[in-house]
Amino acid sequence: MTTVLTRSPFTQTWLRDPWSPQSAVDQGPVPAADVYREGEDLVARLDLPGVDPATDITVEVEGRKLVVRGERKDQRSEESEGRRISEVRFGSFRRTVTLPKTVDGDAVSASYDAGVLTVTVPGVFAGTTPQRIEVKTAA
């Protein structure tokens, strides 16, 4: 007999960030991401261990959005004996990063190494510089 312990939707509802939209709970596993600016480029690194990048990951540019979607498949045998505690999440995922401006999808590059997907959007920050806004105080 195999017992699999997982989080229930009830637990997820109570443990979620109260400011996040409800749909974030319902969309399934979301890979951890590190998104940062490197010069004029945007770099997104997503932790996706256990996926086949050729068949399980899709990277797309939709207007001003970089969308990474895919599926992490459960390849474990269900015939194991005893109890099992599983904290690994399987299923479909989707991660979206809003870009500062529309980009040409042909310029975007993606590579996968050691379970990490790295997507580079070149030149998306070209010509943009932060503008400091003066904060006024009451007298």
mmCIF file of C-alpha atoms in Angstrom:
data_model
loop_
_atom_site.group_PDB
_atom_site.id
_atom_site.type_symbol
_atom_site.label_atom_id
_atom_site.label_comp_id
_atom_site.label_asym_id
_atom_site.label_seq_id
_atom_site.Cartn_x
_atom_site.Cartn_y
_atom_site.Cartn_z
ATOM 1 C CA MET A 1 0.000 0.000 0.000
ATOM 2 C CA THR A 2 1.285 3.464 -0.894
ATOM 3 C CA THR A 3 0.250 6.589 0.965
ATOM 4 C CA VAL A 4 1.029 9.895 -0.713
ATOM 5 C CA LEU A 5 0.800 13.030 1.420
ATOM 6 C CA THR A 6 0.251 16.237 -0.508
ATOM 7 C CA ARG A 7 -1.098 19.700 0.223
ATOM 8 C CA SER A 8 -4.811 20.097 -0.146
ATOM 9 C CA PRO A 9 -6.436 23.050 -1.959
ATOM 10 C CA PHE A 10 -7.834 24.091 1.439
ATOM 11 C CA THR A 11 -4.332 24.377 2.887
ATOM 12 C CA GLN A 12 -3.105 26.268 -0.169
ATOM 13 C CA THR A 13 -5.917 28.795 0.201
ATOM 14 C CA TRP A 14 -5.011 29.515 3.796
ATOM 15 C CA LEU A 15 -1.251 29.642 3.238
ATOM 16 C CA ARG A 16 -1.244 31.841 0.165
ATOM 17 C CA ASP A 17 -0.289 35.505 0.082
ATOM 18 C CA PRO A 18 -3.472 37.488 0.869
ATOM 19 C CA TRP A 19 -2.575 40.110 -1.766
ATOM 20 C CA SER A 20 -2.082 37.655 -4.616
ATOM 21 C CA PRO A 21 -4.996 36.870 -6.927
ATOM 22 C CA GLN A 22 -6.946 33.686 -6.237
ATOM 23 C CA SER A 23 -6.022 32.321 -9.662
ATOM 24 C CA ALA A 24 -2.397 32.019 -8.530
ATOM 25 C CA VAL A 25 -3.471 29.226 -6.178
ATOM 26 C CA ASP A 26 -5.395 27.374 -8.866
ATOM 27 C CA GLN A 27 -2.779 27.425 -11.604
ATOM 28 C CA GLY A 28 -0.675 24.576 -10.248
ATOM 29 C CA PRO A 29 3.046 24.534 -9.580
ATOM 30 C CA VAL A 30 4.915 27.730 -10.383
ATOM 31 C CA PRO A 31 8.687 27.437 -10.877
ATOM 32 C CA ALA A 32 10.917 29.687 -8.801
ATOM 33 C CA ALA A 33 12.323 32.524 -10.886
ATOM 34 C CA ASP A 34 15.127 35.053 -10.691
ATOM 35 C CA VAL A 35 14.476 37.960 -13.083
ATOM 36 C CA TYR A 36 17.010 40.750 -13.342
ATOM 37 C CA ARG A 37 18.449 43.460 -15.575
ATOM 38 C CA GLU A 38 21.879 42.905 -17.072
ATOM 39 C CA GLY A 39 22.855 46.072 -18.926
ATOM 40 C CA GLU A 40 20.111 46.624 -21.513
ATOM 41 C CA ASP A 41 18.957 42.982 -21.382
ATOM 42 C CA LEU A 42 16.405 41.212 -19.229
ATOM 43 C CA VAL A 43 17.472 37.807 -17.928
ATOM 44 C CA ALA A 44 15.006 35.331 -16.438
ATOM 45 C CA ARG A 45 16.319 32.187 -14.734
ATOM 46 C CA LEU A 46 13.735 29.559 -13.808
ATOM 47 C CA ASP A 47 14.305 26.438 -11.724
ATOM 48 C CA LEU A 48 12.919 23.556 -13.790
ATOM 49 C CA PRO A 49 14.594 20.351 -12.639
ATOM 50 C CA GLY A 50 13.345 17.070 -14.015
ATOM 51 C CA VAL A 51 11.920 18.382 -17.281
ATOM 52 C CA ASP A 52 12.956 17.666 -20.852
ATOM 53 C CA PRO A 53 13.532 21.103 -22.411
ATOM 54 C CA ALA A 54 12.930 19.791 -25.942
ATOM 55 C CA THR A 55 9.440 18.439 -25.237
ATOM 56 C CA ASP A 56 8.237 19.853 -21.908
ATOM 57 C CA ILE A 57 9.021 23.605 -22.104
ATOM 58 C CA THR A 58 7.643 26.349 -24.353
ATOM 59 C CA VAL A 59 9.026 29.909 -24.336
ATOM 60 C CA GLU A 60 6.946 32.566 -26.124
ATOM 61 C CA VAL A 61 6.703 36.326 -26.459
ATOM 62 C CA GLU A 62 3.104 37.583 -26.417
ATOM 63 C CA GLY A 63 3.126 41.350 -26.910
ATOM 64 C CA ARG A 64 4.820 42.731 -23.793
ATOM 65 C CA LYS A 65 4.848 39.389 -21.995
ATOM 66 C CA LEU A 66 7.461 36.670 -21.828
ATOM 67 C CA VAL A 67 5.601 33.413 -21.173
ATOM 68 C CA VAL A 68 7.254 30.169 -20.077
ATOM 69 C CA ARG A 69 4.941 27.177 -19.874
ATOM 70 C CA GLY A 70 5.362 23.469 -19.703
ATOM 71 C CA GLU A 71 4.837 20.348 -17.692
ATOM 72 C CA ARG A 72 6.802 18.411 -15.120
ATOM 73 C CA LYS A 73 5.775 14.784 -15.480
ATOM 74 C CA ASP A 74 5.631 12.305 -12.616
ATOM 75 C CA GLN A 75 7.760 9.338 -13.666
ATOM 76 C CA ARG A 76 7.747 7.519 -10.331
ATOM 77 C CA SER A 77 6.472 3.983 -9.994
ATOM 78 C CA GLU A 78 3.209 3.704 -8.083
ATOM 79 C CA GLU A 79 4.091 0.170 -7.019
ATOM 80 C CA SER A 80 6.377 1.152 -4.133
ATOM 81 C CA GLU A 81 5.586 -0.204 -0.680
ATOM 82 C CA GLY A 82 4.983 1.817 2.462
ATOM 83 C CA ARG A 83 4.326 5.484 2.957
ATOM 84 C CA ARG A 84 5.633 8.301 0.847
ATOM 85 C CA ILE A 85 5.934 11.979 1.656
ATOM 86 C CA SER A 86 6.162 13.976 -1.536
ATOM 87 C CA GLU A 87 7.036 17.671 -1.642
ATOM 88 C CA VAL A 88 7.876 17.600 -5.339
ATOM 89 C CA ARG A 89 5.155 19.172 -7.454
ATOM 90 C CA PHE A 90 4.190 17.742 -10.805
ATOM 91 C CA GLY A 91 1.873 19.020 -13.500
ATOM 92 C CA SER A 92 1.500 21.915 -15.896
ATOM 93 C CA PHE A 93 3.004 25.297 -15.089
ATOM 94 C CA ARG A 94 2.989 28.797 -16.549
ATOM 95 C CA ARG A 95 5.184 31.739 -15.578
ATOM 96 C CA THR A 96 4.733 35.213 -17.083
ATOM 97 C CA VAL A 97 7.156 38.165 -16.962
ATOM 98 C CA THR A 98 5.903 41.580 -18.091
ATOM 99 C CA LEU A 99 8.407 43.352 -20.330
ATOM 100 C CA PRO A 100 8.946 47.142 -20.365
ATOM 101 C CA LYS A 101 8.230 47.247 -24.110
ATOM 102 C CA THR A 102 7.325 45.004 -27.018
ATOM 103 C CA VAL A 103 10.249 42.985 -28.371
ATOM 104 C CA ASP A 104 10.979 40.905 -31.433
ATOM 105 C CA GLY A 105 10.571 37.253 -30.464
ATOM 106 C CA ASP A 106 13.341 36.231 -32.871
ATOM 107 C CA ALA A 107 15.900 38.064 -30.723
ATOM 108 C CA VAL A 108 15.011 36.179 -27.522
ATOM 109 C CA SER A 109 17.289 33.276 -26.596
ATOM 110 C CA ALA A 110 16.772 30.420 -24.161
ATOM 111 C CA SER A 111 19.130 27.762 -22.824
ATOM 112 C CA TYR A 112 18.729 24.917 -20.332
ATOM 113 C CA ASP A 113 21.555 23.668 -18.139
ATOM 114 C CA ALA A 114 21.543 21.627 -14.919
ATOM 115 C CA GLY A 115 17.808 22.102 -14.331
ATOM 116 C CA VAL A 116 17.830 25.867 -14.870
ATOM 117 C CA LEU A 117 16.186 27.563 -17.860
ATOM 118 C CA THR A 118 17.811 30.899 -18.733
ATOM 119 C CA VAL A 119 15.904 33.234 -21.054
ATOM 120 C CA THR A 120 17.568 36.410 -22.308
ATOM 121 C CA VAL A 121 15.584 39.269 -23.869
ATOM 122 C CA PRO A 122 18.206 41.542 -25.442
ATOM 123 C CA GLY A 123 17.823 45.303 -25.610
ATOM 124 C CA VAL A 124 14.497 45.481 -23.797
ATOM 125 C CA PHE A 125 15.827 48.234 -21.512
ATOM 126 C CA ALA A 126 17.572 50.198 -24.309
ATOM 127 C CA GLY A 127 16.850 53.895 -24.041
ATOM 128 C CA THR A 128 15.202 53.608 -20.641
ATOM 129 C CA THR A 129 16.710 55.305 -17.659
ATOM 130 C CA PRO A 130 15.115 55.630 -14.260
ATOM 131 C CA GLN A 131 13.649 59.067 -13.595
ATOM 132 C CA ARG A 132 13.797 60.279 -10.024
ATOM 133 C CA ILE A 133 10.584 61.757 -8.689
ATOM 134 C CA GLU A 134 10.773 64.345 -5.936
ATOM 135 C CA VAL A 135 8.775 63.435 -2.844
ATOM 136 C CA LYS A 136 7.112 66.481 -1.299
ATOM 137 C CA THR A 137 6.355 66.665 2.391
ATOM 138 C CA ALA A 138 3.598 68.517 4.149
ATOM 139 C CA ALA A 139 4.714 71.668 5.982
#
